[in-house]
Amino acid sequence: MDIERDVLEVDVLIVGAGPAGLACAYHLMKKAEVAGGEPPAVLVIEKGSHPGAHSFSGAVMDPSGIARLIPDYIEKGMPFEAKAGADSLWYMSEKSHFKFPFTPPGMGNDGNYIISLNKFTGWLAEQTEATGVEIYPETAAFELIVENGKTVGVQTVDMGLDKEGNPKSNFEPGTIIKASVTVLCEGVHGSLAKQAGEKLGIFDKAINQSYLTGVKEIWEIPDGRMSEGEIIHTFGAPLLSNMYGGGFVYKMSGKMAAVGFAVSLNSPDPTNDPHRWFQEFKMHPSIRPIIEGGEMLHYGAKTIPEGGYHAMPQLYHDNMLILGDSAGFLNSQRLKGIHMAIDSGMMAAETIIDAIGKEDFSKATLAAMQKRFESSPTKQELYKVRNYHQGFEGGILAGMIHFGFQFITGGRGIFDRQEVEPDHAHMRKLAGYFSGGKKPKPPLKFDNKLIYDKLTDVYKSGSKHEEEQPSHLVIADYDICNNRCTEEYGNPCQYFCPAQVYEMVDNEEGGGTHLQLTPSNCVHCKTCDIADPYQIINWVVPEGGGGPNYENC
Ligand code: SF4
């Protein structure tokens, strides 16, 4: 269909109103103010219904990033739940736990804040708008426009199409937004970042990214169970010894506590189910007494880019920069990325200001972003843990040994720049994984008091989508799902999706099952795009405004 599209032109287009994108916009305007003259036209677009609607994290924030961006952040009312208080690390056996007498080096939280990332992001958006930046919510970037190897801008998604892709009466064609620089910061495994990999090769020199899926609920817990600001991190049970991940409980303000669990997507188990591991974590005899009798308020899930320094892309190309979680700015040992996302935004802003001064947005000029990063404290922090996640390829015990060597060798460890297979390649077929009498676990019995089924949890995420639109989970070949995958892997999408988007339902005739999607449940975590063993699921943006509506998360 030939469609006439509106074209909008700005100086700087920022895709994603998360901490990285907002920090970039804010710092850019502050720098421009100091330089004097006409401020650049900066536009931030965000697929959520408002800035923060899709922002989701643990989160214990290292305030060093926000302190650099907005030194008077406390006076400006930055929202936080509590100052980090008593901090402990537990090794979980099946029935009990062992509390480490000390916090391992680099993992302390003194001076940090427990925050709700979606509240923090909303506040940062207000600060940013006050500088003159325009933020368009409900605006989802569908395609990265590249002409002659250079990024021109983006096209936003068409609105008002039916499930088959035909225009409805409210059809609105997506807009082409052109910019001198397009900044990609859509969060983990961004759909435009994927396109930038394919069209511009920015990930070609990086090792494969490794991901965890984190699942979290916000609870109101009875008084006296934890002190405000208390932080508990766990590893061990319920996970098996060949798996990487762990749980956390953070006491927020009032009665609220964040309870969550993250598990690596490089598991060999085709029934690896992050939502189930989380329920088992809550049932653990050491966690249950903390939350039992309380009330579950909110739910969400997201993936976490754990690969570290060696898995980062080239941060620049002609007329393009990439930041934040999209570029893997995350310290995998500390599980902290918000301060780094902000730092990456500030480095991008300084690079863009120089480029505006030179009226040159070529990669020769924007390469200054990479130079800034390589000589920054952020790089130093990432470089010290550059091999951390890869050390756990052989399980927790091997990982601890690697970590010990990395600690005494300044991050080098036994292998430097260890190549790893992509997460999905670790998955074993049913016949191989469940051999020798090993059986899949029986289904959990949800009581909806302590452990919740996926649909109840999705309801608590506030996720909504327009039902009458093309599926934003694009399956390249349903035959593979309905036949080959059923036989070989048992349709792992049913397990790894934390929002029950994928179900195998009985065929009406002839026996067997087929894949049925409920895209409206999706919480935009991207697990399916990463973990599908055949790599035939492509997550693309749905209509703007669709997705979770996180609160206190
Ligand atoms: Fe996450 Fe994919 Fe499920 Fe959406 S469909 S919630 S992106 S796994």
Coordinates of C-alpha atoms and ligand atoms in Angstrom, one line a residue:
M1 CA 0.0 0.0 0.0
D2 CA 1.4 3.4 -1.0
I3 CA 1.0 5.7 1.9
E4 CA 1.7 9.4 2.1
R5 CA 3.3 10.2 5.4
D6 CA 3.9 13.4 7.3
V7 CA 7.5 14.3 7.7
L8 CA 8.8 16.0 10.8
E9 CA 12.3 17.4 11.0
V10 CA 14.3 18.0 14.3
D11 CA 17.9 18.4 15.2
V12 CA 18.1 15.6 17.7
L13 CA 15.6 12.7 17.9
I14 CA 15.8 10.5 21.0
V15 CA 14.0 7.2 20.9
G16 CA 12.9 6.2 24.4
A17 CA 12.2 8.3 27.5
G18 CA 14.1 6.2 30.0
P19 CA 17.0 7.4 32.2
A20 CA 19.5 7.4 29.2
G21 CA 17.3 9.3 26.8
L22 CA 16.1 11.8 29.3
A23 CA 19.6 12.4 30.6
C24 CA 20.8 13.0 27.1
A25 CA 18.0 15.5 26.3
Y26 CA 18.4 17.3 29.7
H27 CA 22.2 17.6 29.5
L28 CA 22.0 18.7 25.8
M29 CA 19.7 21.6 26.7
K30 CA 21.8 22.7 29.7
K31 CA 25.0 22.6 27.6
A32 CA 23.3 24.5 24.8
E33 CA 22.1 27.1 27.4
V34 CA 25.7 27.7 28.5
A35 CA 26.9 27.9 24.9
G36 CA 24.2 30.6 24.1
G37 CA 22.5 31.0 20.8
E38 CA 19.5 29.2 19.4
P39 CA 18.8 25.9 21.3
P40 CA 18.6 22.8 19.2
A41 CA 15.2 21.2 18.5
V42 CA 15.2 18.1 20.6
L43 CA 12.4 15.6 20.5
V44 CA 12.0 12.5 22.7
I45 CA 9.6 9.9 21.6
E46 CA 8.3 7.2 24.0
K47 CA 6.1 4.2 23.2
G48 CA 4.5 4.1 26.7
S49 CA 1.4 6.0 27.6
H50 CA 3.6 8.4 29.6
P51 CA 7.3 8.6 30.5
G52 CA 7.9 5.9 33.1
A53 CA 4.9 3.7 32.1
H54 CA 7.4 1.1 30.7
S55 CA 10.3 1.7 33.1
F56 CA 10.9 -1.3 35.3
S57 CA 13.8 -2.3 37.5
G58 CA 14.7 -3.6 41.0
A59 CA 15.9 -1.0 41.9
V60 CA 18.7 0.0 44.2
M61 CA 20.2 3.0 42.4
D62 CA 23.8 4.3 42.7
P63 CA 23.1 8.1 42.8
S64 CA 26.5 9.0 41.2
G65 CA 24.8 9.4 37.7
I66 CA 22.0 11.6 38.8
A67 CA 24.4 13.6 41.0
R68 CA 26.5 14.4 37.9
L69 CA 23.4 15.3 35.8
I70 CA 21.4 17.3 38.4
P71 CA 23.7 18.0 41.4
D72 CA 20.7 19.4 43.5
Y73 CA 18.5 16.4 42.8
I74 CA 17.4 16.1 46.4
E75 CA 16.3 19.8 46.5
K76 CA 14.5 19.2 43.2
G77 CA 12.5 16.4 44.8
M78 CA 13.9 13.3 43.2
P79 CA 11.5 10.5 44.4
F80 CA 13.1 7.7 46.3
E81 CA 11.6 5.0 48.5
A82 CA 14.3 4.7 51.1
K83 CA 18.0 5.2 51.6
A84 CA 19.8 1.8 51.4
G85 CA 19.9 0.3 54.9
A86 CA 20.9 -3.1 56.3
D87 CA 22.3 -5.1 53.4
S88 CA 22.7 -8.9 53.3
L89 CA 23.6 -11.6 50.9
W90 CA 22.0 -15.1 51.5
Y91 CA 23.0 -18.4 50.0
M92 CA 19.8 -20.4 49.8
S93 CA 19.7 -24.1 50.4
E94 CA 16.4 -26.0 49.8
K95 CA 15.0 -25.3 53.2
S96 CA 17.1 -22.6 54.8
H97 CA 19.7 -19.9 54.1
F98 CA 23.2 -18.9 55.1
K99 CA 23.8 -15.2 55.6
F100 CA 27.2 -14.1 54.5
P101 CA 29.0 -12.3 57.3
F102 CA 30.2 -9.6 54.8
T103 CA 29.1 -8.1 51.5
P104 CA 31.4 -9.3 48.7
P105 CA 33.7 -6.6 47.3
G106 CA 32.0 -4.2 44.9
M107 CA 28.5 -5.3 46.0
G108 CA 27.8 -2.9 48.9
N109 CA 25.0 -0.4 48.8
D110 CA 26.2 2.3 51.2
G111 CA 24.9 5.7 49.9
N112 CA 22.5 4.1 47.4
Y113 CA 18.8 4.6 47.2
I114 CA 15.9 2.2 46.8
I115 CA 13.8 3.7 44.0
S116 CA 10.8 3.0 41.9
L117 CA 12.2 3.4 38.4
N118 CA 8.9 4.4 36.9
K119 CA 8.4 7.2 39.5
F120 CA 12.0 8.3 39.0
T121 CA 11.6 8.4 35.2
G122 CA 8.4 10.4 35.5
W123 CA 10.3 13.0 37.6
L124 CA 13.3 13.1 35.3
A125 CA 10.9 13.7 32.4
E126 CA 9.4 16.7 34.2
Q127 CA 12.9 18.1 34.8
T128 CA 13.7 17.5 31.1
E129 CA 10.5 19.1 29.7
A130 CA 11.3 22.2 31.9
T131 CA 14.5 22.7 29.7
G132 CA 12.4 23.1 26.5
V133 CA 12.6 19.5 25.3
E134 CA 9.4 18.1 23.7
I135 CA 8.4 14.6 24.8
Y136 CA 5.8 12.7 22.7
P137 CA 4.4 9.7 24.6
E138 CA 2.3 7.0 22.8
T139 CA 4.7 7.3 19.9
A140 CA 6.4 4.0 18.9
A141 CA 9.3 4.0 16.5
F142 CA 8.7 1.1 14.1
E143 CA 11.6 1.4 11.6
L144 CA 15.1 2.9 11.6
I145 CA 15.4 4.7 8.3
V146 CA 18.9 4.2 6.8
E147 CA 19.8 5.7 3.4
N148 CA 23.2 5.1 1.8
G149 CA 24.5 3.6 5.0
K150 CA 23.5 6.7 7.0
T151 CA 20.7 7.0 9.6
V152 CA 18.1 9.5 8.5
G153 CA 15.6 9.1 11.3
V154 CA 12.7 6.8 12.1
Q155 CA 9.2 6.0 11.0
T156 CA 6.6 5.7 13.7
V157 CA 4.2 2.8 13.7
D158 CA 0.9 3.0 11.7
M159 CA -2.1 3.4 14.0
G160 CA -5.6 2.1 13.2
L161 CA -4.8 -1.2 11.3
D162 CA -6.9 -4.3 11.9
K163 CA -5.5 -7.7 12.8
E164 CA -4.8 -8.4 9.1
G165 CA -3.1 -5.1 8.5
N166 CA -6.0 -3.4 6.7
P167 CA -6.7 0.3 7.5
K168 CA -9.7 0.9 9.8
S169 CA -11.8 4.1 9.9
N170 CA -9.3 5.6 12.4
F171 CA -6.2 4.8 10.4
E172 CA -3.3 7.2 10.9
P173 CA -0.1 6.6 8.9
G174 CA 3.1 6.6 10.9
T175 CA 5.2 9.8 10.7
I176 CA 8.7 10.0 9.3
I177 CA 10.8 11.9 11.8
K178 CA 14.1 13.0 10.3
A179 CA 17.0 14.2 12.5
S180 CA 20.6 15.2 12.3
V181 CA 21.3 12.7 15.0
T182 CA 19.0 9.8 16.0
V183 CA 19.7 8.5 19.5
L184 CA 18.6 4.9 20.3
C185 CA 17.8 4.2 23.9
E186 CA 14.7 2.0 23.8
G187 CA 15.8 -0.2 26.7
V188 CA 17.0 -3.8 26.6
H189 CA 17.1 -5.5 23.2
G190 CA 15.5 -2.6 21.4
S191 CA 13.8 -3.3 18.2
L192 CA 15.5 -0.4 16.4
A193 CA 18.8 -1.4 18.0
K194 CA 18.3 -4.8 16.4
Q195 CA 17.7 -3.1 13.0
A196 CA 20.9 -1.0 13.6
G197 CA 22.7 -4.2 14.1
E198 CA 21.4 -5.6 10.8
K199 CA 21.7 -2.4 8.7
L200 CA 24.8 -0.8 10.2
G201 CA 26.7 -3.7 11.8
I202 CA 27.2 -2.0 15.1
F203 CA 27.2 -5.3 17.0
D204 CA 29.6 -7.0 14.6
K205 CA 32.7 -6.8 16.8
A206 CA 30.9 -7.5 20.1
I207 CA 30.6 -10.9 21.7
N208 CA 27.0 -12.3 22.1
Q209 CA 24.9 -10.4 24.6
S210 CA 23.7 -12.5 27.6
Y211 CA 20.4 -11.9 29.2
L212 CA 18.5 -12.6 32.4
T213 CA 14.8 -12.2 32.7
G214 CA 13.7 -10.5 35.9
V215 CA 10.2 -10.8 37.4
K216 CA 9.0 -8.7 40.2
E217 CA 6.0 -8.0 42.4
I218 CA 5.4 -5.0 44.7
W219 CA 3.9 -6.2 48.0
E220 CA 2.4 -4.5 51.0
I221 CA 3.9 -6.5 53.8
P222 CA 2.8 -6.7 57.5
D223 CA 4.7 -4.4 59.9
G224 CA 7.8 -5.6 61.6
R225 CA 9.0 -8.0 58.9
M226 CA 11.8 -5.8 57.5
S227 CA 13.3 -2.4 58.3
E228 CA 12.9 0.5 55.8
G229 CA 15.7 0.4 53.3
E230 CA 16.7 -3.2 54.1
I231 CA 18.2 -5.1 51.2
I232 CA 18.4 -8.8 50.8
H233 CA 20.0 -10.5 47.8
T234 CA 20.0 -14.3 47.4
F235 CA 21.5 -17.0 45.2
G236 CA 21.2 -20.8 45.2
A237 CA 17.7 -22.4 45.6
P238 CA 15.3 -22.6 44.1
L239 CA 17.7 -22.6 41.1
L240 CA 19.7 -25.7 40.2
S241 CA 23.5 -25.5 40.5
N242 CA 24.0 -25.2 36.7
M243 CA 21.8 -22.1 36.5
Y244 CA 22.7 -18.4 37.1
G245 CA 20.4 -16.0 38.8
G246 CA 19.0 -15.0 42.2
G247 CA 16.4 -13.2 44.2
F248 CA 15.9 -10.0 46.1
V249 CA 13.7 -8.3 48.6
Y250 CA 14.0 -4.5 49.1
K251 CA 12.0 -2.7 51.7
M252 CA 10.5 0.4 50.3
S253 CA 8.7 3.2 52.0
G254 CA 5.6 2.6 54.2
K255 CA 4.5 -1.1 54.0
M256 CA 5.8 -1.6 50.4
A257 CA 8.5 -4.1 49.5
A258 CA 9.9 -5.1 46.1
V259 CA 10.2 -8.9 45.8
G260 CA 11.8 -10.2 42.6
F261 CA 13.8 -12.9 40.9
A262 CA 16.1 -13.0 37.9
V263 CA 17.2 -16.0 35.9
S264 CA 19.6 -16.4 33.0
L265 CA 18.2 -17.2 29.6
N266 CA 21.1 -19.5 28.8
S267 CA 19.6 -22.4 30.6
P268 CA 19.6 -25.8 28.9
D269 CA 16.1 -26.5 30.3
P270 CA 13.4 -26.0 27.6
T271 CA 10.9 -25.5 30.4
N272 CA 12.9 -22.7 32.0
D273 CA 10.2 -20.4 33.3
P274 CA 11.3 -17.1 35.0
H275 CA 7.8 -16.6 36.4
R276 CA 7.7 -20.0 38.0
W277 CA 11.2 -19.6 39.5
F278 CA 9.9 -16.5 41.1
Q279 CA 6.9 -18.2 42.6
E280 CA 9.2 -20.9 44.0
F281 CA 11.4 -18.2 45.4
K282 CA 8.4 -16.8 47.3
M283 CA 7.5 -20.2 48.6
H284 CA 11.0 -20.7 50.0
P285 CA 11.0 -21.1 53.9
S286 CA 13.3 -18.1 54.2
I287 CA 11.2 -15.7 52.0
R288 CA 7.6 -16.8 52.7
P289 CA 7.6 -15.5 56.3
I290 CA 8.6 -12.0 55.0
I291 CA 5.6 -11.6 52.7
E292 CA 3.0 -14.1 53.8
G293 CA -0.2 -12.3 55.0
G294 CA 0.6 -9.3 52.9
E295 CA -1.0 -8.1 49.7
M296 CA 0.5 -8.2 46.1
L297 CA 0.0 -4.8 44.5
H298 CA 1.9 -4.7 41.2
Y299 CA 3.8 -6.9 38.8
G300 CA 6.2 -6.6 35.9
A301 CA 9.0 -8.3 34.0
K302 CA 12.0 -7.2 31.9
T303 CA 15.2 -8.6 30.5
I304 CA 18.6 -7.5 31.8
P305 CA 21.6 -7.2 29.5
E306 CA 24.4 -9.0 31.5
G307 CA 27.1 -9.5 28.9
G308 CA 29.1 -6.4 30.0
Y309 CA 31.9 -4.5 28.3
H310 CA 32.8 -7.0 25.6
A311 CA 29.1 -7.4 24.5
M312 CA 28.7 -3.7 23.9
P313 CA 28.2 -2.4 20.3
Q314 CA 30.0 0.4 18.6
L315 CA 28.2 3.4 20.2
Y316 CA 28.1 5.5 17.1
H317 CA 27.5 5.5 13.4
D318 CA 26.8 8.2 10.8
N319 CA 24.0 10.4 12.4
M320 CA 23.3 7.8 15.1
L321 CA 24.3 7.0 18.7
I322 CA 23.2 4.2 21.0
L323 CA 22.9 4.4 24.8
G324 CA 21.7 2.9 28.0
D325 CA 20.4 -0.7 28.3
S326 CA 20.1 -0.8 24.5
A327 CA 23.9 -0.6 24.4
G328 CA 24.4 -2.8 27.5
F329 CA 25.5 -0.1 30.0
L330 CA 25.0 -2.3 33.0
N331 CA 27.4 -3.6 35.7
S332 CA 26.5 -7.2 35.8
Q333 CA 28.2 -7.9 39.1
R334 CA 26.4 -5.1 41.0
L335 CA 23.2 -5.5 38.8
K336 CA 23.2 -1.7 38.5
G337 CA 22.7 0.2 35.3
I338 CA 20.6 3.3 36.0
H339 CA 23.7 5.5 36.9
M340 CA 25.5 4.2 33.8
A341 CA 22.4 4.9 31.6
I342 CA 22.5 8.5 32.8
D343 CA 26.3 8.7 32.2
S344 CA 25.8 7.4 28.7
G345 CA 23.2 10.0 28.1
M346 CA 25.5 12.8 29.3
M347 CA 28.4 11.6 27.1
A348 CA 26.0 11.5 24.1
A349 CA 24.8 15.1 24.8
E350 CA 28.4 16.4 24.9
T351 CA 29.2 14.6 21.7
I352 CA 26.1 16.0 20.0
I353 CA 26.9 19.6 21.2
D354 CA 30.3 19.3 19.6
A355 CA 28.8 17.9 16.4
I356 CA 26.3 20.8 16.2
G357 CA 29.2 23.2 16.6
K358 CA 31.0 21.6 13.7
E359 CA 27.8 21.1 11.7
D360 CA 29.1 17.6 11.1
F361 CA 27.2 14.5 12.3
S362 CA 29.3 11.9 10.4
K363 CA 30.7 8.9 12.2
A364 CA 34.1 10.6 12.1
T365 CA 32.7 13.3 14.5
L366 CA 30.3 11.1 16.5
A367 CA 33.2 8.6 17.2
A368 CA 34.0 11.1 20.0
M369 CA 31.2 9.3 21.9
Q370 CA 33.3 6.1 22.0
K371 CA 36.4 8.1 23.0
R372 CA 34.5 9.8 25.8
F373 CA 33.3 6.4 27.0
E374 CA 36.7 4.7 26.8
S375 CA 38.2 7.4 29.0
S376 CA 35.3 7.6 31.5
P377 CA 34.8 6.2 35.0
T378 CA 31.9 4.3 33.5
K379 CA 34.3 2.3 31.3
Q380 CA 36.6 1.7 34.3
E381 CA 33.7 0.3 36.3
L382 CA 32.5 -1.9 33.4
Y383 CA 36.1 -3.0 32.6
K384 CA 36.7 -4.3 36.1
V385 CA 33.8 -6.8 35.7
R386 CA 34.2 -7.4 32.0
N387 CA 34.3 -11.1 32.3
Y388 CA 31.9 -11.5 35.2
H389 CA 28.8 -13.0 33.7
Q390 CA 30.7 -15.2 31.2
G391 CA 32.5 -16.8 34.2
F392 CA 29.2 -18.3 35.3
E393 CA 28.7 -20.2 32.0
G394 CA 29.6 -23.4 33.9
G395 CA 27.2 -22.7 36.8
I396 CA 27.4 -21.0 40.2
L397 CA 30.4 -22.9 41.6
A398 CA 32.6 -22.4 38.5
G399 CA 31.4 -18.7 38.5
M400 CA 32.5 -18.2 42.1
I401 CA 36.0 -19.5 41.2
H402 CA 36.2 -17.3 38.1
F403 CA 35.0 -14.4 40.2
G404 CA 37.9 -15.0 42.7
F405 CA 40.4 -14.9 39.9
Q406 CA 38.8 -11.9 38.3
F407 CA 39.0 -10.1 41.6
I408 CA 42.7 -10.6 42.0
T409 CA 43.6 -9.9 38.4
G410 CA 41.6 -6.6 38.0
G411 CA 38.8 -8.3 36.0
R412 CA 40.9 -10.4 33.7
G413 CA 40.3 -13.7 35.4
I414 CA 41.1 -17.1 33.8
F415 CA 39.8 -16.1 30.3
D416 CA 39.7 -12.6 29.0
R417 CA 37.0 -11.8 26.5
Q418 CA 35.3 -15.1 26.7
E419 CA 33.1 -15.8 23.7
V420 CA 29.8 -17.3 24.5
E421 CA 27.0 -18.9 22.5
P422 CA 23.8 -16.8 22.2
D423 CA 21.4 -17.7 25.1
H424 CA 18.9 -19.5 22.9
A425 CA 21.7 -21.9 21.6
H426 CA 22.1 -23.3 25.1
M427 CA 18.6 -24.8 25.2
R428 CA 18.6 -28.6 24.8
K429 CA 15.9 -30.6 23.1
L430 CA 13.4 -32.4 25.3
A431 CA 14.9 -35.8 24.6
G432 CA 18.3 -34.7 25.6
Y433 CA 17.4 -32.7 28.6
F434 CA 14.8 -35.0 30.1
S435 CA 16.7 -38.2 29.8
G436 CA 17.8 -40.8 32.4
G437 CA 14.5 -40.6 34.3
K438 CA 14.5 -36.7 34.7
K439 CA 11.0 -35.4 34.4
P440 CA 9.5 -31.9 33.9
K441 CA 8.1 -30.4 37.1
P442 CA 4.4 -30.8 37.8
P443 CA 2.3 -27.6 37.4
L444 CA 2.2 -25.3 40.4
K445 CA -1.0 -24.9 42.4
F446 CA -1.5 -21.2 42.6
D447 CA -3.2 -20.0 45.7
N448 CA -3.4 -16.3 44.6
K449 CA -2.4 -15.3 48.1
L450 CA 1.4 -16.0 48.0
I451 CA 1.9 -17.4 44.5
Y452 CA 0.0 -16.1 41.5
D453 CA -0.7 -17.4 38.0
K454 CA 0.6 -15.4 35.1
L455 CA -2.8 -13.9 34.1
T456 CA -3.4 -12.5 37.6
D457 CA 0.1 -11.0 37.5
V458 CA -0.4 -9.5 34.1
Y459 CA -3.5 -7.8 35.4
K460 CA -1.4 -6.3 38.1
S461 CA 1.1 -4.9 35.5
G462 CA -1.7 -2.7 34.1
S463 CA -0.8 -4.0 30.6
K464 CA -3.3 -3.1 27.9
H465 CA -3.2 -3.0 24.1
E466 CA -5.7 -2.2 21.4
E467 CA -7.0 -5.7 20.5
E468 CA -7.7 -4.9 16.9
Q469 CA -4.2 -4.4 15.5
P470 CA -1.6 -6.7 13.8
S471 CA 0.2 -8.9 16.3
H472 CA 3.4 -7.3 17.5
L473 CA 4.9 -10.8 18.0
V474 CA 5.7 -11.7 14.4
I475 CA 6.2 -15.4 14.0
A476 CA 8.1 -16.2 10.8
D477 CA 6.8 -19.8 10.5
Y478 CA 3.9 -21.2 12.4
D479 CA 4.6 -24.7 11.0
I480 CA 7.8 -24.8 13.0
C481 CA 5.9 -23.9 16.2
N482 CA 3.1 -26.4 15.7
N483 CA 5.1 -29.3 14.5
R484 CA 8.9 -29.3 14.8
C485 CA 9.1 -27.2 18.0
T486 CA 6.3 -29.2 19.7
E487 CA 8.3 -32.4 19.1
E488 CA 11.8 -31.1 19.7
Y489 CA 11.5 -28.6 22.5
G490 CA 7.9 -28.8 23.7
N491 CA 7.1 -25.2 22.8
P492 CA 9.3 -23.4 25.4
C493 CA 7.6 -20.1 24.6
Q494 CA 4.7 -21.3 26.9
Y495 CA 7.2 -21.3 29.8
F496 CA 9.7 -18.5 29.2
C497 CA 7.0 -15.8 28.5
P498 CA 6.2 -14.3 31.9
A499 CA 2.8 -13.0 30.7
Q500 CA 1.1 -16.0 29.1
V501 CA 1.1 -14.6 25.6
Y502 CA 1.9 -18.0 24.1
E503 CA -0.3 -21.0 24.6
M504 CA -0.6 -24.4 22.8
V505 CA -4.3 -25.1 22.3
D506 CA -6.0 -28.2 20.9
N507 CA -6.8 -28.3 17.2
E508 CA -10.5 -28.5 16.5
E509 CA -10.0 -31.4 14.1
G510 CA -7.4 -34.1 13.6
G511 CA -5.8 -34.0 17.1
G512 CA -2.6 -32.2 18.0
T513 CA -2.2 -28.6 19.1
H514 CA -1.4 -25.2 17.6
L515 CA 0.1 -22.0 18.9
Q516 CA -2.3 -19.3 20.0
L517 CA -1.1 -15.8 20.8
T518 CA -2.6 -13.2 23.2
P519 CA -0.4 -10.2 22.3
S520 CA -2.5 -7.9 24.5
N521 CA -1.0 -9.6 27.6
C522 CA 2.6 -8.6 26.6
V523 CA 4.6 -6.7 29.1
H524 CA 7.3 -5.9 26.5
C525 CA 10.1 -7.8 28.3
K526 CA 11.6 -9.2 25.0
T527 CA 12.3 -12.6 26.5
C528 CA 10.6 -14.4 23.5
D529 CA 12.7 -12.6 20.9
I530 CA 15.9 -13.6 22.8
A531 CA 15.1 -17.2 24.0
D532 CA 13.2 -18.7 21.1
P533 CA 15.4 -21.7 20.0
Y534 CA 14.6 -21.2 16.3
Q535 CA 14.8 -17.4 16.4
I536 CA 11.6 -17.0 14.5
I537 CA 9.9 -14.6 16.9
N538 CA 10.4 -11.0 16.1
W539 CA 9.1 -8.5 18.7
V540 CA 8.1 -5.3 16.9
V541 CA 6.4 -2.3 18.4
P542 CA 2.6 -2.3 18.8
E543 CA 0.6 0.9 18.6
G544 CA 1.9 3.6 20.8
G545 CA 0.5 3.7 24.3
G546 CA 0.1 -0.1 24.5
G547 CA 1.9 -2.2 27.0
P548 CA 2.3 -2.1 30.8
N549 CA 1.4 0.7 33.0
Y550 CA 3.9 0.3 35.8
E551 CA 3.2 1.8 39.2
N552 CA 5.7 1.8 42.1
C553 CA 7.9 -0.6 40.0
Ligands
SF4_1 FE1 7.9 -10.8 27.1 FE2 7.6 -11.8 24.6 FE3 5.9 -12.5 26.6 FE4 5.8 -10.0 25.6 S1 5.4 -11.9 24.5 S2 5.8 -10.6 27.7 S3 8.0 -9.6 25.1 S4 8.1 -12.9 26.5

